[in-house]
Tab-separated table of C-alpha atoms in Angstrom:
chain	number	residue	atom	x	y	z
R	1103	MET	CA	-0.012	0.012	0.016
R	1104	SER	CA	1.351	3.412	-0.900
R	1105	THR	CA	1.807	6.133	1.821
R	1106	SER	CA	-0.984	8.053	0.191
R	1107	GLU	CA	-3.365	5.159	0.466
R	1108	MET	CA	-2.407	4.621	4.072
R	1109	LEU	CA	-3.067	8.241	4.789
R	1110	GLY	CA	-6.477	7.814	3.101
R	1111	LYS	CA	-7.138	4.921	5.491
R	1112	VAL	CA	-6.321	7.163	8.563
R	1113	LEU	CA	-8.872	9.669	7.150
R	1114	ALA	CA	-11.412	6.981	6.673
R	1115	GLY	CA	-10.981	6.067	10.255
R	1116	LEU	CA	-11.631	9.531	11.291
R	1117	GLY	CA	-14.713	9.658	8.997
R	1118	LYS	CA	-16.201	6.865	11.127
R	1119	VAL	CA	-16.483	9.297	14.010
R	1120	GLY	CA	-20.015	10.356	13.165
R	1121	GLU	CA	-19.522	14.023	13.945
R	1122	ILE	CA	-16.589	14.593	11.576
R	1123	GLU	CA	-17.959	15.977	8.301
R	1124	ALA	CA	-14.656	16.577	6.438
R	1125	SER	CA	-11.021	15.889	7.052
R	1126	ALA	CA	-7.708	16.395	5.480
R	1127	ILE	CA	-3.940	15.944	5.776
R	1128	SER	CA	-1.487	18.453	4.445
R	1129	THR	CA	2.132	19.409	4.727
R	1130	ARG	CA	3.012	22.165	7.282
R	1131	ASP	CA	3.420	24.480	4.334
R	1132	GLY	CA	-0.110	23.895	2.929
R	1133	LEU	CA	0.231	21.192	0.193
R	1134	LEU	CA	-2.622	18.726	0.060
R	1135	MET	CA	-1.580	15.142	0.827
R	1136	ASN	CA	-5.006	13.499	1.184
R	1137	ALA	CA	-8.623	14.629	1.906
R	1138	ASP	CA	-11.900	13.210	2.682
R	1139	MET	CA	-14.138	16.059	1.932
R	1140	HIS	CA	-17.466	14.614	0.932
R	1141	ALA	CA	-17.694	17.303	-1.766
R	1142	ALA	CA	-17.803	19.887	0.914
R	1143	GLY	CA	-15.408	22.274	-0.968
R	1144	ASP	CA	-12.052	22.616	-2.533
R	1145	PRO	CA	-9.508	20.621	-0.542
R	1146	GLU	CA	-6.418	22.456	-1.897
R	1147	THR	CA	-7.667	25.822	-0.654
R	1148	PHE	CA	-8.915	24.318	2.620
R	1149	VAL	CA	-5.602	22.826	3.625
R	1150	ALA	CA	-3.670	25.916	2.444
R	1151	MET	CA	-5.713	28.100	4.729
R	1152	SER	CA	-5.569	25.614	7.652
R	1153	ALA	CA	-1.764	25.421	7.317
R	1154	THR	CA	-1.597	29.159	7.425
R	1155	MET	CA	-3.751	29.368	10.409
R	1156	LEU	CA	-1.787	26.795	12.414
R	1157	GLY	CA	1.498	28.370	11.347
R	1158	ALA	CA	0.253	31.796	12.342
R	1159	ALA	CA	-1.020	30.669	15.747
R	1160	GLU	CA	2.373	28.976	16.399
R	1161	THR	CA	4.188	32.120	15.538
R	1162	ALA	CA	1.883	34.207	17.660
R	1163	THR	CA	2.337	32.213	20.901
R	1164	SER	CA	6.062	31.661	20.362
R	1165	GLU	CA	6.441	35.447	19.923
R	1166	LEU	CA	5.396	35.739	23.530
R	1167	GLY	CA	7.722	33.101	24.609
R	1168	LYS	CA	5.024	30.496	25.161
R	1169	SER	CA	5.046	26.907	23.874
R	1170	VAL	CA	3.462	26.055	20.483
R	1171	PRO	CA	-0.285	25.582	20.623
R	1172	ASN	CA	-1.532	21.913	20.754
R	1173	ARG	CA	-4.292	22.759	18.327
R	1174	VAL	CA	-6.411	25.557	16.836
R	1175	ILE	CA	-10.142	25.365	17.248
R	1176	VAL	CA	-12.463	27.610	15.236
R	1177	GLU	CA	-16.014	27.773	16.340
R	1178	THR	CA	-18.733	28.664	13.917
R	1179	ASP	CA	-22.552	28.329	14.136
R	1180	ASP	CA	-22.336	25.374	11.691
R	1181	GLY	CA	-19.556	23.433	13.133
R	1182	LYS	CA	-16.066	23.523	14.545
R	1183	LEU	CA	-12.795	23.449	12.511
R	1184	ILE	CA	-9.915	21.869	14.349
R	1185	CYS	CA	-6.373	22.000	13.161
R	1186	MET	CA	-3.585	19.931	14.770
R	1187	GLY	CA	0.074	19.267	13.902
R	1188	ALA	CA	0.973	15.734	13.020
R	1189	GLY	CA	4.652	15.729	13.559
R	1190	PRO	CA	7.002	18.288	12.177
R	1191	LYS	CA	6.031	17.860	8.504
R	1192	ALA	CA	2.308	17.437	8.413
R	1193	LEU	CA	-0.892	18.460	9.977
R	1194	VAL	CA	-4.473	17.175	10.215
R	1195	VAL	CA	-7.644	19.274	10.016
R	1196	VAL	CA	-11.362	18.412	10.499
R	1197	MET	CA	-14.659	20.120	10.226
R	1198	THR	CA	-17.271	18.824	12.598
R	1199	ALA	CA	-21.016	18.938	12.860
R	1200	PRO	CA	-22.315	21.911	15.015
R	1201	ASP	CA	-23.235	19.799	18.069
R	1202	ALA	CA	-20.185	17.555	17.936
R	1203	GLY	CA	-18.701	16.478	21.286
R	1204	LEU	CA	-15.331	17.895	21.302
R	1205	GLY	CA	-13.786	15.330	23.622
R	1206	LEU	CA	-14.287	12.356	21.336
R	1207	VAL	CA	-13.195	14.236	18.255
R	1208	LEU	CA	-10.017	15.457	19.902
R	1209	VAL	CA	-9.104	11.990	21.133
R	1210	GLU	CA	-9.530	10.523	17.626
R	1211	MET	CA	-7.663	13.385	16.043
R	1212	ALA	CA	-4.748	12.918	18.417
R	1213	LYS	CA	-4.650	9.196	17.427
R	1214	ALA	CA	-4.804	10.016	13.822
R	1215	ALA	CA	-2.057	12.635	14.230
R	1216	GLU	CA	0.172	10.041	15.775
R	1217	LYS	CA	-0.434	7.604	12.982
R	1218	ILE	CA	0.274	10.231	10.323
R	1219	GLU	CA	3.541	11.245	12.041
R	1220	ARG	CA	4.680	7.543	11.941
R	1221	LEU	CA	3.639	7.091	8.344
R	1222	ILE	CA	5.696	9.996	6.837
A	1115	MET	CA	2.637	11.970	-36.958
A	1116	ILE	CA	-0.352	11.460	-34.707
A	1117	GLU	CA	-0.226	13.652	-31.635
A	1118	THR	CA	-0.834	12.047	-28.274
A	1119	GLY	CA	-2.600	15.066	-26.926
A	1120	ILE	CA	-0.690	14.720	-23.602
A	1121	PRO	CA	0.817	18.105	-22.624
A	1122	LYS	CA	4.615	18.148	-22.956
A	1123	LEU	CA	4.673	14.614	-24.301
A	1124	ASP	CA	4.310	15.505	-27.936
A	1125	GLY	CA	7.329	17.750	-27.531
A	1126	TYR	CA	9.319	14.857	-26.043
A	1127	LEU	CA	8.299	12.629	-28.973
A	1128	HIS	CA	9.069	15.175	-31.528
A	1129	GLY	CA	5.502	15.587	-32.609
A	1130	GLY	CA	3.638	12.318	-31.548
A	1131	VAL	CA	3.636	8.825	-32.819
A	1132	PRO	CA	4.585	8.236	-36.430
A	1133	GLU	CA	2.165	6.063	-38.660
A	1134	GLY	CA	2.916	2.453	-38.400
A	1135	ARG	CA	4.672	2.712	-34.994
A	1136	SER	CA	3.587	1.840	-31.530
A	1137	LEU	CA	3.605	3.303	-28.057
A	1138	VAL	CA	2.829	1.810	-24.657
A	1139	TYR	CA	1.852	3.728	-21.493
A	1140	TYR	CA	3.698	1.685	-18.948
A	1141	THR	CA	1.754	2.487	-15.728
A	1142	TYR	CA	2.680	1.424	-12.237
A	1143	PRO	CA	-0.173	-0.035	-10.187
A	1144	GLY	CA	-2.086	2.544	-8.125
A	1145	VAL	CA	-1.664	5.339	-10.758
A	1146	ALA	CA	-4.442	6.488	-13.083
A	1147	GLY	CA	-2.994	5.312	-16.361
A	1148	ASP	CA	-6.067	4.472	-18.500
A	1149	VAL	CA	-6.772	8.151	-19.014
A	1150	PHE	CA	-3.564	8.522	-21.094
A	1151	GLY	CA	-4.906	6.161	-23.834
A	1152	MET	CA	-8.277	7.775	-23.639
A	1153	GLN	CA	-6.964	11.270	-24.033
A	1154	THR	CA	-4.748	10.162	-26.970
A	1155	ILE	CA	-7.655	8.653	-28.957
A	1156	CYS	CA	-9.914	11.658	-28.226
A	1157	HIS	CA	-7.290	14.099	-29.217
A	1158	ALA	CA	-6.727	12.219	-32.493
A	1159	THR	CA	-10.382	11.797	-33.492
A	1160	SER	CA	-11.221	15.311	-32.646
A	1161	ASN	CA	-8.468	16.269	-35.071
A	1162	GLY	CA	-10.087	14.205	-37.785
A	1163	ILE	CA	-8.078	11.050	-37.421
A	1164	LEU	CA	-9.840	7.658	-37.439
A	1165	GLY	CA	-9.601	6.126	-34.039
A	1166	VAL	CA	-10.342	2.640	-32.754
A	1167	TYR	CA	-10.659	1.767	-29.053
A	1168	VAL	CA	-10.282	-1.881	-28.084
A	1169	ALA	CA	-12.403	-2.348	-24.981
A	1170	SER	CA	-11.351	-5.279	-22.901
A	1171	SER	CA	-12.380	-4.573	-19.392
A	1172	THR	CA	-15.366	-2.255	-19.684
A	1173	ASP	CA	-18.725	-2.322	-21.337
A	1174	PRO	CA	-18.737	-0.141	-24.493
A	1175	GLN	CA	-21.555	2.047	-23.205
A	1176	MET	CA	-19.702	2.584	-19.891
A	1177	ILE	CA	-16.654	3.538	-21.926
A	1178	ARG	CA	-18.581	6.236	-23.684
A	1179	ASP	CA	-19.832	7.465	-20.304
A	1180	GLN	CA	-16.304	7.535	-18.964
A	1181	PHE	CA	-15.132	9.586	-21.986
A	1182	SER	CA	-17.921	12.055	-21.432
A	1183	GLU	CA	-16.981	12.413	-17.745
A	1184	PHE	CA	-13.836	13.947	-18.971
A	1185	GLY	CA	-15.771	16.121	-21.395
A	1186	TRP	CA	-14.952	14.192	-24.475
A	1187	ALA	CA	-18.062	13.665	-26.557
A	1188	THR	CA	-17.405	10.467	-28.568
A	1189	GLU	CA	-20.714	10.735	-30.478
A	1190	ASP	CA	-19.608	14.098	-31.864
A	1191	TYR	CA	-16.667	12.492	-33.735
A	1192	ASN	CA	-18.955	11.506	-36.727
A	1193	GLY	CA	-18.231	7.827	-36.760
A	1194	ARG	CA	-14.485	8.407	-36.477
A	1195	PHE	CA	-14.542	6.769	-33.048
A	1196	ILE	CA	-14.894	3.055	-33.374
A	1197	VAL	CA	-15.160	0.603	-30.456
A	1198	VAL	CA	-13.986	-2.997	-30.729
A	1199	ASP	CA	-15.993	-4.888	-28.136
A	1200	ALA	CA	-13.783	-7.433	-26.495
A	1201	PHE	CA	-15.848	-7.280	-23.270
A	1202	SER	CA	-19.436	-8.361	-23.963
A	1203	GLY	CA	-18.245	-11.841	-24.962
A	1204	LEU	CA	-16.891	-12.314	-21.436
A	1205	ILE	CA	-20.152	-11.853	-19.754
A	1206	GLY	CA	-22.330	-13.305	-22.482
A	1207	ALA	CA	-23.972	-10.021	-23.224
A	1208	ASP	CA	-25.238	-8.826	-26.541
A	1209	SER	CA	-23.258	-6.107	-28.249
A	1210	GLN	CA	-24.328	-3.074	-30.355
A	1211	GLU	CA	-20.902	-2.617	-31.766
A	1212	ARG	CA	-19.788	-3.246	-35.347
A	1213	TYR	CA	-16.713	-5.091	-34.195
A	1214	VAL	CA	-17.130	-7.770	-31.607
A	1215	VAL	CA	-14.599	-10.347	-30.363
A	1216	SER	CA	-16.526	-13.582	-30.005
A	1217	ASP	CA	-14.152	-15.123	-27.467
A	1218	PRO	CA	-12.072	-12.567	-25.622
A	1219	GLU	CA	-10.300	-15.272	-23.794
A	1220	ASP	CA	-8.829	-16.576	-26.924
A	1221	VAL	CA	-6.081	-14.415	-28.338
A	1222	ASN	CA	-6.655	-15.664	-31.894
A	1223	SER	CA	-10.232	-14.515	-31.831
A	1224	LEU	CA	-8.986	-11.078	-30.779
A	1225	THR	CA	-6.203	-11.002	-33.394
A	1226	GLN	CA	-8.700	-11.884	-36.089
A	1227	CYS	CA	-10.972	-9.078	-35.109
A	1228	ILE	CA	-8.169	-6.506	-34.830
A	1229	LYS	CA	-6.813	-7.484	-38.334
A	1230	LYS	CA	-10.303	-7.158	-39.706
A	1231	VAL	CA	-10.567	-3.621	-38.307
A	1232	MET	CA	-7.192	-2.613	-39.538
A	1233	GLU	CA	-8.090	-3.884	-43.074
A	1234	GLU	CA	-11.404	-2.153	-43.147
A	1235	MET	CA	-10.257	1.221	-41.900
A	1236	SER	CA	-10.619	3.565	-44.788
A	1237	GLU	CA	-7.397	5.475	-43.993
A	1238	PRO	CA	-4.421	5.225	-41.747
A	1239	GLY	CA	-5.561	5.822	-38.037
A	1240	ILE	CA	-4.865	5.097	-34.478
A	1241	ILE	CA	-5.754	1.990	-32.436
A	1242	VAL	CA	-5.798	2.404	-28.645
A	1243	PHE	CA	-6.007	-0.658	-26.409
A	1244	GLU	CA	-7.880	0.082	-23.176
A	1245	SER	CA	-5.890	-2.419	-21.291
A	1246	LEU	CA	-3.166	-4.619	-22.551
A	1247	SER	CA	-2.839	-6.125	-19.037
A	1248	THR	CA	-6.497	-7.288	-19.057
A	1249	ILE	CA	-5.690	-9.002	-22.374
A	1250	MET	CA	-2.804	-10.673	-20.792
A	1251	ASP	CA	-4.873	-11.814	-17.809
A	1252	LEU	CA	-7.369	-13.261	-20.182
A	1253	CYS	CA	-5.176	-14.797	-22.902
A	1254	GLY	CA	-1.956	-15.492	-21.080
A	1255	GLU	CA	1.244	-13.626	-21.046
A	1256	SER	CA	3.310	-15.221	-23.769
A	1257	GLU	CA	0.418	-15.707	-26.030
A	1258	THR	CA	-0.306	-12.015	-25.791
A	1259	LEU	CA	3.286	-11.067	-26.389
A	1260	ASP	CA	3.359	-13.173	-29.544
A	1261	ALA	CA	0.036	-11.566	-30.804
A	1262	LEU	CA	1.558	-8.147	-30.167
A	1263	GLU	CA	4.164	-8.793	-32.676
A	1264	GLU	CA	1.612	-9.828	-35.251
A	1265	TRP	CA	-0.452	-6.706	-34.553
A	1266	SER	CA	2.630	-4.510	-34.962
A	1267	GLN	CA	3.465	-6.000	-38.269
A	1268	TYR	CA	-0.061	-5.546	-39.478
A	1269	ALA	CA	-0.204	-1.965	-38.254
A	1270	MET	CA	2.962	-1.323	-40.062
A	1271	LEU	CA	1.600	-2.681	-43.203
A	1272	TYR	CA	-1.559	-0.457	-43.068
A	1273	ASP	CA	0.234	2.616	-41.478
A	1274	HIS	CA	-1.926	2.586	-38.346
A	1275	ALA	CA	-0.394	3.798	-35.059
A	1276	LEU	CA	-0.804	1.498	-32.039
A	1277	VAL	CA	-1.211	2.704	-28.508
A	1278	TYR	CA	-1.503	0.573	-25.409
A	1279	ASN	CA	-2.366	1.179	-21.899
A	1280	PHE	CA	-0.446	-1.332	-19.745
A	1281	THR	CA	-0.453	-1.688	-15.881
A	1282	ALA	CA	2.563	-3.365	-14.543
A	1283	TRP	CA	0.845	-5.943	-12.285
A	1284	PRO	CA	3.140	-8.598	-10.840
A	1285	TYR	CA	3.603	-10.526	-14.212
A	1286	SER	CA	6.754	-12.557	-14.728
A	1287	GLU	CA	9.999	-10.466	-14.759
A	1288	GLU	CA	10.517	-11.565	-18.321
A	1289	THR	CA	7.094	-10.336	-19.502
A	1290	LEU	CA	7.538	-6.842	-17.803
A	1291	LEU	CA	10.955	-6.449	-19.180
A	1292	HIS	CA	9.785	-7.433	-22.678
A	1293	VAL	CA	6.980	-4.859	-22.515
A	1294	LYS	CA	9.315	-2.222	-21.135
A	1295	GLU	CA	12.055	-2.749	-23.687
A	1296	ASN	CA	11.195	-4.706	-26.797
A	1297	VAL	CA	7.498	-4.735	-27.744
A	1298	CYS	CA	6.812	-1.130	-28.724
A	1299	ASN	CA	8.694	1.646	-30.532
A	1300	SER	CA	8.272	3.812	-27.524
A	1301	VAL	CA	7.534	3.429	-23.844
A	1302	ILE	CA	6.088	6.130	-21.611
A	1303	SER	CA	6.381	5.346	-17.912
A	1304	VAL	CA	3.570	6.645	-15.734
A	1305	GLY	CA	4.236	6.466	-12.068
A	1306	GLY	CA	3.616	7.971	-8.588
A	1307	ILE	CA	5.956	9.769	-6.366
A	1308	THR	CA	5.791	8.922	-2.756
A	1309	GLY	CA	8.760	10.871	-1.648
A	1310	ASP	CA	9.265	12.722	1.517
A	1311	VAL	CA	6.074	14.646	1.731
A	1312	ILE	CA	5.013	15.501	-1.750
A	1313	PHE	CA	2.577	13.166	-3.379
A	1314	GLY	CA	2.329	13.352	-7.075
A	1315	GLN	CA	2.214	11.563	-10.368
A	1316	TYR	CA	4.593	11.826	-13.182
A	1317	PHE	CA	5.263	10.567	-16.720
A	1318	GLY	CA	8.395	10.357	-18.647
A	1319	VAL	CA	9.848	8.795	-21.852
A	1320	LEU	CA	11.636	5.461	-21.279
A	1321	LYS	CA	12.198	4.609	-24.816
A	1322	VAL	CA	11.621	6.144	-28.315
A	1323	ASP	CA	13.245	4.935	-31.557
A	1324	TRP	CA	12.320	7.711	-33.965
A	1325	THR	CA	13.967	10.663	-32.209
A	1326	ASP	CA	16.350	11.475	-29.442
A	1327	ILE	CA	15.137	10.599	-25.982
A	1328	ALA	CA	14.320	13.406	-23.719
A	1329	ARG	CA	15.071	12.273	-20.221
A	1330	LYS	CA	12.642	14.472	-18.455
A	1331	SER	CA	9.760	13.729	-16.051
A	1332	THR	CA	6.541	15.776	-15.971
A	1333	LEU	CA	4.189	16.013	-13.023
A	1334	PHE	CA	0.668	15.645	-13.935
A	1335	LYS	CA	-2.845	15.816	-12.511
A	1336	VAL	CA	-6.042	14.349	-13.884
A	1337	LEU	CA	-8.941	16.810	-14.092
A	1338	LYS	CA	-12.597	15.807	-14.664
A	1339	PRO	CA	-13.567	17.287	-17.003
A	1340	GLY	CA	-10.324	18.100	-18.768
A	1341	GLY	CA	-8.092	15.085	-18.580
A	1342	ILE	CA	-4.318	15.098	-18.145
A	1343	ARG	CA	-2.655	18.429	-17.208
A	1344	ALA	CA	1.028	18.966	-16.540
A	1345	TYR	CA	0.783	20.031	-12.964
A	1346	ILE	CA	2.876	22.232	-10.613
A	1347	PRO	CA	1.619	21.748	-7.059
A	1348	LYS	CA	3.115	25.086	-5.837
A	1349	ILE	CA	4.117	28.274	-7.430
A	1350	LEU	CA	4.959	31.149	-5.105
A	1351	VAL	CA	4.024	34.755	-5.735
A	1352	THR	CA	5.949	36.965	-3.509
A	1353	GLY	CA	7.171	40.636	-3.485
A	1354	PRO	CA	7.150	43.869	-1.457
A	1355	PHE	CA	3.976	45.520	-0.104
A	1356	ASP	CA	1.586	46.917	-2.742
A	1357	ALA	CA	3.448	45.441	-5.678
A	1358	GLY	CA	0.255	43.724	-6.933
A	1359	LYS	CA	0.676	40.178	-5.903
A	1360	SER	CA	-2.998	39.561	-5.059
A	1361	THR	CA	-4.087	41.166	-8.364
A	1362	PHE	CA	-1.554	39.074	-10.144
A	1363	VAL	CA	-2.831	35.842	-8.526
A	1364	HIS	CA	-6.422	36.842	-9.481
A	1365	ALA	CA	-5.520	37.806	-12.990
A	1366	LEU	CA	-3.738	34.472	-13.538
A	1367	SER	CA	-6.146	32.132	-11.807
A	1368	ASN	CA	-9.424	30.517	-13.023
A	1369	ARG	CA	-10.545	30.751	-9.391
A	1370	ALA	CA	-8.761	32.297	-6.489
A	1371	ILE	CA	-9.304	33.266	-2.909
A	1372	SER	CA	-7.524	35.901	-0.827
A	1373	VAL	CA	-7.356	36.481	2.851
A	1374	ASP	CA	-7.094	40.183	2.950
A	1375	ARG	CA	-8.143	42.934	5.516
A	1376	LEU	CA	-7.976	46.624	4.918
A	1377	GLY	CA	-6.710	46.098	1.351
A	1378	THR	CA	-3.657	44.175	2.087
A	1379	THR	CA	-3.034	40.386	2.280
A	1380	ILE	CA	-2.585	39.182	5.810
A	1381	ALA	CA	-2.392	35.407	5.200
A	1382	LEU	CA	-2.258	34.275	1.613
A	1383	ASP	CA	-3.824	34.290	-1.833
A	1384	HIS	CA	-4.574	30.802	-3.137
A	1385	GLY	CA	-5.496	30.247	-6.860
A	1386	HIS	CA	-5.791	27.447	-9.399
A	1387	VAL	CA	-4.740	27.996	-12.930
A	1388	ASP	CA	-5.740	25.709	-15.777
A	1389	ARG	CA	-4.441	26.788	-19.110
A	1390	LYS	CA	-3.231	25.278	-22.375
A	1391	GLY	CA	-2.665	21.841	-20.850
A	1392	PHE	CA	-0.983	23.166	-17.734
A	1393	ALA	CA	-2.402	23.339	-14.289
A	1394	ALA	CA	-0.781	24.948	-11.151
A	1395	ASP	CA	-1.741	25.960	-7.669
A	1396	ILE	CA	-0.550	29.444	-6.870
A	1397	PHE	CA	0.288	30.731	-3.414
A	1398	GLY	CA	0.638	34.356	-2.938
A	1399	THR	CA	2.375	35.714	0.252
A	1400	PRO	CA	1.846	38.797	2.204
A	1401	GLY	CA	4.405	41.576	1.467
A	1402	GLN	CA	4.744	43.565	4.696
A	1403	GLU	CA	7.578	42.730	6.972
A	1404	ARG	CA	5.544	41.888	9.940
A	1405	PHE	CA	4.129	38.913	8.062
A	1406	ASP	CA	7.573	37.489	7.231
A	1407	PRO	CA	7.086	34.322	9.400
A	1408	ILE	CA	4.010	33.376	7.235
A	1409	VAL	CA	5.993	34.067	4.058
A	1410	LYS	CA	8.551	31.582	5.344
A	1411	LEU	CA	5.911	29.111	6.256
A	1412	LEU	CA	4.202	29.253	2.885
A	1413	SER	CA	7.358	28.972	0.752
A	1414	GLY	CA	8.389	25.458	1.446
A	1415	GLU	CA	8.309	23.036	-1.429
A	1416	ALA	CA	7.639	25.698	-4.030
A	1417	MET	CA	8.751	24.622	-7.490
A	1418	GLY	CA	8.891	28.130	-9.004
A	1419	ILE	CA	8.664	31.711	-7.855
A	1420	PHE	CA	7.256	34.943	-9.218
A	1421	LEU	CA	8.857	38.016	-7.723
A	1422	LEU	CA	6.452	40.861	-8.214
A	1423	LEU	CA	7.856	44.479	-8.298
A	1424	ASP	CA	6.146	47.851	-8.523
A	1425	SER	CA	8.138	49.274	-11.513
A	1426	THR	CA	7.558	52.784	-10.247
A	1427	ASN	CA	8.788	52.146	-6.747
A	1428	THR	CA	12.629	51.677	-6.762
A	1429	THR	CA	12.895	52.075	-3.041
A	1430	ASP	CA	11.169	48.715	-2.519
A	1431	PHE	CA	13.440	46.818	-4.858
A	1432	LYS	CA	15.840	45.915	-2.075
A	1433	ARG	CA	12.947	44.472	-0.112
A	1434	GLY	CA	12.091	42.411	-3.176
A	1435	LYS	CA	15.525	40.932	-3.240
A	1436	ARG	CA	15.350	40.257	0.491
A	1437	MET	CA	12.006	38.421	-0.029
A	1438	LEU	CA	13.761	35.982	-2.415
A	1439	GLU	CA	16.183	35.286	0.527
A	1440	ILE	CA	13.253	34.836	2.985
A	1441	THR	CA	11.530	32.347	0.709
A	1442	GLU	CA	14.856	30.421	0.333
A	1443	SER	CA	14.245	30.241	-3.288
A	1444	PHE	CA	17.930	30.041	-4.396
A	1445	GLY	CA	18.279	27.623	-7.231
A	1446	LEU	CA	14.552	27.546	-8.089
A	1447	PRO	CA	13.282	29.048	-11.231
A	1448	VAL	CA	12.344	32.726	-10.737
A	1449	VAL	CA	10.564	35.134	-12.943
A	1450	ILE	CA	10.648	38.704	-11.895
A	1451	VAL	CA	7.478	40.534	-12.919
A	1452	ALA	CA	7.889	44.153	-13.606
A	1453	ASN	CA	4.410	45.235	-12.690
A	1454	LYS	CA	2.432	48.478	-13.208
A	1455	GLN	CA	4.041	49.054	-16.746
A	1456	ASP	CA	1.083	51.304	-17.535
A	1457	MET	CA	2.265	53.942	-15.212
A	1458	SER	CA	4.197	56.819	-16.833
A	1459	GLU	CA	7.103	56.660	-14.361
A	1460	ALA	CA	7.482	52.892	-14.629
A	1461	LEU	CA	11.037	51.681	-15.226
A	1462	THR	CA	11.638	49.279	-18.168
A	1463	PRO	CA	12.636	45.606	-17.328
A	1464	GLU	CA	16.177	46.496	-18.417
A	1465	GLU	CA	16.347	49.475	-16.048
A	1466	ILE	CA	15.139	47.328	-13.264
A	1467	ARG	CA	17.750	44.790	-14.028
A	1468	ARG	CA	20.400	47.375	-13.508
A	1469	GLU	CA	18.880	48.627	-10.325
A	1470	LEU	CA	18.668	45.113	-8.894
A	1471	ASP	CA	22.036	44.151	-10.246
A	1472	MET	CA	20.591	40.978	-11.678
A	1473	PRO	CA	22.506	38.830	-14.196
A	1474	ALA	CA	21.336	38.690	-17.754
A	1475	ASN	CA	19.993	35.145	-17.411
A	1476	VAL	CA	17.288	36.189	-14.829
A	1477	GLN	CA	13.909	36.715	-16.637
A	1478	ILE	CA	12.364	39.999	-16.029
A	1479	MET	CA	8.990	40.400	-17.711
A	1480	PRO	CA	6.788	43.474	-18.064
A	1481	ALA	CA	3.177	43.185	-16.954
A	1482	VAL	CA	0.219	45.048	-15.871
A	1483	ALA	CA	-1.625	42.819	-13.400
A	1484	ALA	CA	-4.602	45.001	-13.108
A	1485	THR	CA	-5.481	44.511	-16.756
A	1486	GLY	CA	-3.999	41.079	-17.066
A	1487	GLU	CA	-1.437	42.282	-19.646
A	1488	GLY	CA	1.689	40.191	-19.616
A	1489	VAL	CA	0.368	37.916	-16.894
A	1490	PHE	CA	0.069	34.707	-18.916
A	1491	GLU	CA	3.327	35.348	-20.790
A	1492	ALA	CA	5.072	35.408	-17.356
A	1493	PHE	CA	3.287	32.194	-16.349
A	1494	GLU	CA	4.249	30.382	-19.516
A	1495	THR	CA	7.801	31.421	-19.091
A	1496	LEU	CA	7.960	30.169	-15.521
A	1497	VAL	CA	6.163	26.926	-16.333
A	1498	ASP	CA	8.693	26.273	-19.047
A	1499	MET	CA	11.452	26.901	-16.651
A	1500	VAL	CA	9.988	24.597	-13.972
A	1501	MET	CA	9.342	21.818	-16.532
A	1502	GLU	CA	12.858	21.973	-17.819
A	1503	VAL	CA	14.233	21.112	-14.380
A	1504	ASP	CA	14.196	17.371	-13.841
């Protein structure tokens, strides 16, 4: 199985958490590696913006001498967008349903991030 | 010469496939290879050449649907698109096609039908095999290889070009080597890159016996509709504040999105270009110094760089050079775009070269991003430079 297919498998696993509507893996600099979008939009733009967001958040906290953020969570009326580093090279981002339980999603994302880090 | 219709490839092949010769798209498993043969036959038939498609693993009606998904309307080709049905016989279905292989598992039955088509074609044309690997699975490896020789001879006799899609499943070493080296006049390898982090697909010429071989690989992407595009995953657009980077990205892209507040980009511009067989994703950086960490973040893995300069604002030129350093773009193809050429006080590209103290081999191109003037010329120049690098 190619790395790309294995990453697809990790995303498929995330997709089984009922509250996750779309998910994607990209490089830290915003290049798409794999996405499970359910036709929710353009994955290339989605990951480019997510990578910028996570990178900007990391720069913002480290400017103040704090450690890098564990994740970025964006709350909207229609759902939550969660972006998390997956090792030094990659990141994983998901969009959840509006009433998603954050606990379960975060646990599953952390698991996925660990797998991704080991895959690449 | 019959053009393959695959961007860049016809250039590598010195115009395409000559009459009477053969070409195989040698595809590694897991990569979308079928579309190469499909694009080749559609390109040929839409140019008025007679095309025959030998369907071995898909129902002919489904095949027409597959073509139309890519935006290729086979019914518009006025009967120049002929399907040889080597599928229906497998499942015992009736066929609507003029040419039907009665027993697709018998290579002689297939050969007979193919010869008949070649004889009855009113003029030299192109014959594309949907899947040579399926024929091997059905008829046996050595039997198929023997038949290939017979088809090639016949095609030569009638001046037809032969094109095969072949997927390198785990056949015997001998068979794979034979397909790769002996069977056809040219071999195009189609593979995937699973390098460090970038995932992509590429094609390159392994063998060609009618011209010098161009040892180059081209990244590609398959669009629906559209088909195969030479593809650059990241082109960076950078430059000082107010040089017109966002305007440039929007002028260039078929669709683009910017994250800007109060008239200046604070995160990035992101656009897709799809033009003349080439596709690219464009990343535009912010220009103000306080956003430098983001510029650095975005610039990784870029394959080519546009440095935008406001031709009227010489004081910012230094900053422009500095941005090339921030993006760590040394050694990458760079095109400097001398923007705002419509302003009366704009410096010419040559004046800018002197100001920047740039060597003569650095491309500096005039443009007016606001009207789109010069934008595509700059794009084509950069794409050529990126594609020339292996």
